[in-house]
Each structure stands twice: as C-alpha cells, then as structure tokens.
Amino acid sequence: MKAEDSNLEFRVYYEDTDVSGFLYHSTYLNYCERARSEIFFKRGISPISGNSHFVVRKIEAEYLKPAQFGDNLKVETYLLKMGGASVLLNQEIFRKDEKLFTAKILLAHLIGAKPSKIDEEIRQIFKELK
C-alpha cells in the first residue's frame, strides 16, 4: 500500500462546524473513522465482514489548532502496534503541513460480541500503514 493510500483528504463543510465556523470537536473523530474505513475500501473490501468488525476501545486525543469552514484537510494513519485481537493506530489531521489534531486509537477486533484474533489478510493491511 502506498503512503497516499492510507491518507484521506477532504474539505470542511458548514455541517461539520459549530456556530463560529470552527470544526466541531467530535467531527475530528468522525474524520478519523472515515479514514480508517477508506483504508479497506481502497483495497476493494469492507471493514465489516460478516460478523467480523473493529470497535474503538480507547482514544487518546489532542486538539492542537482549530480547523475552519472551507479548510482542506488530510488524515494520515499509521500503525503503532498490533496485538492478536487489537490494533493501536496513530491518526493525525493536517491543514497543508500544519498538524491540527492527533489521536492514538486502540481498536479491538470482534466476531459478534467477542474479542477474536485478527486474520492474516487484515493484519497485512495494517502492517502496510507506515
């Protein structure tokens, strides 16, 4: 996977902002979620396969600078650590070269409602995030 395949670029729309025109705090997390889904979609597969899926177990987020209505942003996603049934990712949101947001996101892999080992095909997708 090329580096640009693990990035998502988009524009901030009015619906993403609060009354002042700044990006609403929870929207940063929505953008990170979209970026994680796009990693799978760009490979022609779904992040949800049958009963197999990922859920967020923990988020450590830092809001560095505000994004505003009309800004062009990019989410970059990197693998920090992979366990048997979990993945720790770092996701950062940029406006050009200016970092606005960073989060460490721990995902748990579930089949149904039970933690389950991540299969090799999915492990390889995460290993390619550099």
mmCIF file of C-alpha atoms in Angstrom:
data_model
loop_
_atom_site.group_PDB
_atom_site.id
_atom_site.type_symbol
_atom_site.label_atom_id
_atom_site.label_comp_id
_atom_site.label_asym_id
_atom_site.label_seq_id
_atom_site.Cartn_x
_atom_site.Cartn_y
_atom_site.Cartn_z
ATOM 1 C CA MET A 1 0.000 0.000 0.000
ATOM 2 C CA LYS A 2 1.396 3.379 -0.957
ATOM 3 C CA ALA A 3 1.581 6.088 1.728
ATOM 4 C CA GLU A 4 -1.136 8.101 -0.001
ATOM 5 C CA ASP A 5 -3.455 5.064 0.207
ATOM 6 C CA SER A 6 -3.523 5.439 3.987
ATOM 7 C CA ASN A 7 -4.464 9.138 3.773
ATOM 8 C CA LEU A 8 -7.861 10.745 3.347
ATOM 9 C CA GLU A 9 -8.257 14.282 2.001
ATOM 10 C CA PHE A 10 -11.438 16.349 2.257
ATOM 11 C CA ARG A 11 -12.907 19.822 2.769
ATOM 12 C CA VAL A 12 -14.630 21.095 5.928
ATOM 13 C CA TYR A 13 -18.288 21.853 5.208
ATOM 14 C CA TYR A 14 -20.693 24.009 7.159
ATOM 15 C CA GLU A 15 -22.407 20.907 8.589
ATOM 16 C CA ASP A 16 -19.064 19.929 10.204
ATOM 17 C CA THR A 17 -18.714 23.152 12.177
ATOM 18 C CA ASP A 18 -20.142 24.819 15.228
ATOM 19 C CA VAL A 19 -21.878 28.211 15.129
ATOM 20 C CA SER A 20 -18.494 30.014 14.978
ATOM 21 C CA GLY A 21 -17.382 28.195 11.826
ATOM 22 C CA PHE A 22 -14.770 26.071 13.616
ATOM 23 C CA LEU A 23 -14.710 22.314 13.168
ATOM 24 C CA TYR A 24 -16.808 20.733 15.925
ATOM 25 C CA HIS A 25 -14.672 18.662 18.318
ATOM 26 C CA SER A 26 -16.369 15.304 17.667
ATOM 27 C CA THR A 27 -16.065 15.748 13.907
ATOM 28 C CA TYR A 28 -12.300 15.164 14.127
ATOM 29 C CA LEU A 29 -13.120 11.650 15.360
ATOM 30 C CA ASN A 30 -15.624 11.174 12.528
ATOM 31 C CA TYR A 31 -12.905 12.082 10.017
ATOM 32 C CA CYS A 32 -10.548 9.554 11.625
ATOM 33 C CA GLU A 33 -13.249 6.885 11.376
ATOM 34 C CA ARG A 34 -13.780 7.665 7.682
ATOM 35 C CA ALA A 35 -10.043 7.444 7.050
ATOM 36 C CA ARG A 36 -9.874 4.009 8.714
ATOM 37 C CA SER A 37 -12.794 2.775 6.605
ATOM 38 C CA GLU A 38 -11.220 4.133 3.407
ATOM 39 C CA ILE A 39 -8.083 2.073 4.037
ATOM 40 C CA PHE A 40 -10.255 -1.016 3.466
ATOM 41 C CA PHE A 41 -12.463 0.445 0.726
ATOM 42 C CA LYS A 42 -9.375 1.420 -1.344
ATOM 43 C CA ARG A 43 -8.469 -2.291 -1.347
ATOM 44 C CA GLY A 44 -11.949 -3.283 -2.516
ATOM 45 C CA ILE A 45 -13.049 -4.796 0.810
ATOM 46 C CA SER A 46 -15.303 -3.702 3.651
ATOM 47 C CA PRO A 47 -14.089 -3.019 7.203
ATOM 48 C CA ILE A 48 -17.091 -5.119 8.269
ATOM 49 C CA SER A 49 -17.100 -8.683 7.011
ATOM 50 C CA GLY A 50 -19.971 -10.878 8.134
ATOM 51 C CA ASN A 51 -19.777 -10.865 11.933
ATOM 52 C CA SER A 52 -16.148 -9.601 11.956
ATOM 53 C CA HIS A 53 -15.544 -5.936 12.750
ATOM 54 C CA PHE A 54 -13.477 -3.463 14.782
ATOM 55 C CA VAL A 55 -14.668 -1.297 17.650
ATOM 56 C CA VAL A 56 -12.899 1.570 19.371
ATOM 57 C CA ARG A 57 -11.702 0.505 22.798
ATOM 58 C CA LYS A 58 -9.715 3.613 23.761
ATOM 59 C CA ILE A 59 -8.948 7.046 22.313
ATOM 60 C CA GLU A 60 -6.282 9.474 23.449
ATOM 61 C CA ALA A 61 -6.822 12.715 21.511
ATOM 62 C CA GLU A 62 -5.099 16.083 21.422
ATOM 63 C CA TYR A 63 -6.624 19.116 19.729
ATOM 64 C CA LEU A 64 -3.708 21.320 18.669
ATOM 65 C CA LYS A 65 -5.202 24.019 16.400
ATOM 66 C CA PRO A 66 -8.717 24.598 15.068
ATOM 67 C CA ALA A 67 -9.869 23.764 11.564
ATOM 68 C CA GLN A 68 -12.415 26.058 9.966
ATOM 69 C CA PHE A 69 -15.181 26.039 7.395
ATOM 70 C CA GLY A 70 -13.693 25.636 3.911
ATOM 71 C CA ASP A 71 -10.317 24.239 5.034
ATOM 72 C CA ASN A 72 -8.798 21.390 3.023
ATOM 73 C CA LEU A 73 -7.654 18.717 5.464
ATOM 74 C CA LYS A 74 -5.837 15.409 5.338
ATOM 75 C CA VAL A 75 -5.972 12.481 7.786
ATOM 76 C CA GLU A 76 -2.822 10.362 7.983
ATOM 77 C CA THR A 77 -2.963 6.933 9.621
ATOM 78 C CA TYR A 78 -0.016 4.929 10.975
ATOM 79 C CA LEU A 79 0.265 1.594 12.729
ATOM 80 C CA LEU A 80 1.848 1.846 16.185
ATOM 81 C CA LYS A 81 1.300 -1.689 17.498
ATOM 82 C CA MET A 82 -0.622 -4.826 16.664
ATOM 83 C CA GLY A 83 -1.741 -7.478 19.113
ATOM 84 C CA GLY A 84 -3.584 -10.703 18.494
ATOM 85 C CA ALA A 85 -7.038 -9.113 18.643
ATOM 86 C CA SER A 86 -6.187 -5.403 18.763
ATOM 87 C CA VAL A 87 -4.568 -2.627 16.749
ATOM 88 C CA LEU A 88 -3.132 0.669 18.026
ATOM 89 C CA LEU A 89 -3.159 3.406 15.389
ATOM 90 C CA ASN A 90 -1.920 6.974 15.328
ATOM 91 C CA GLN A 91 -4.104 9.314 13.303
ATOM 92 C CA GLU A 92 -3.225 12.926 12.576
ATOM 93 C CA ILE A 93 -5.187 15.654 10.820
ATOM 94 C CA PHE A 94 -3.314 18.312 8.845
ATOM 95 C CA ARG A 95 -4.119 21.558 7.048
ATOM 96 C CA LYS A 96 -1.298 21.639 4.478
ATOM 97 C CA ASP A 97 1.781 20.917 6.652
ATOM 98 C CA GLU A 98 0.194 22.215 9.871
ATOM 99 C CA LYS A 99 -0.831 19.485 12.335
ATOM 100 C CA LEU A 100 -4.225 20.279 13.891
ATOM 101 C CA PHE A 101 -5.157 17.071 15.697
ATOM 102 C CA THR A 102 -3.580 13.817 16.789
ATOM 103 C CA ALA A 103 -5.072 10.687 18.304
ATOM 104 C CA LYS A 104 -3.938 7.269 19.410
ATOM 105 C CA ILE A 105 -6.830 4.905 18.793
ATOM 106 C CA LEU A 106 -6.965 1.359 20.123
ATOM 107 C CA LEU A 107 -9.230 -0.897 18.095
ATOM 108 C CA ALA A 108 -10.480 -4.279 19.265
ATOM 109 C CA HIS A 109 -11.344 -6.943 16.708
ATOM 110 C CA LEU A 110 -14.615 -8.726 17.391
ATOM 111 C CA ILE A 111 -16.527 -11.582 15.874
ATOM 112 C CA GLY A 112 -20.038 -10.990 17.046
ATOM 113 C CA ALA A 113 -19.533 -9.532 20.508
ATOM 114 C CA LYS A 114 -16.389 -11.492 21.433
ATOM 115 C CA PRO A 115 -12.736 -10.459 21.009
ATOM 116 C CA SER A 116 -11.168 -12.502 18.236
ATOM 117 C CA LYS A 117 -7.781 -12.919 16.587
ATOM 118 C CA ILE A 118 -7.275 -10.714 13.527
ATOM 119 C CA ASP A 119 -6.925 -12.822 10.368
ATOM 120 C CA GLU A 120 -3.754 -12.602 8.293
ATOM 121 C CA GLU A 121 -5.270 -10.667 5.359
ATOM 122 C CA ILE A 122 -6.419 -7.871 7.679
ATOM 123 C CA ARG A 123 -3.147 -7.956 9.643
ATOM 124 C CA GLN A 124 -1.277 -7.335 6.392
ATOM 125 C CA ILE A 125 -3.395 -4.256 5.637
ATOM 126 C CA PHE A 126 -2.479 -2.737 8.999
ATOM 127 C CA LYS A 127 1.196 -3.706 8.662
ATOM 128 C CA GLU A 128 1.365 -1.658 5.474
ATOM 129 C CA LEU A 129 0.353 1.554 7.272
ATOM 130 C CA LYS A 130 3.650 3.414 7.616
#
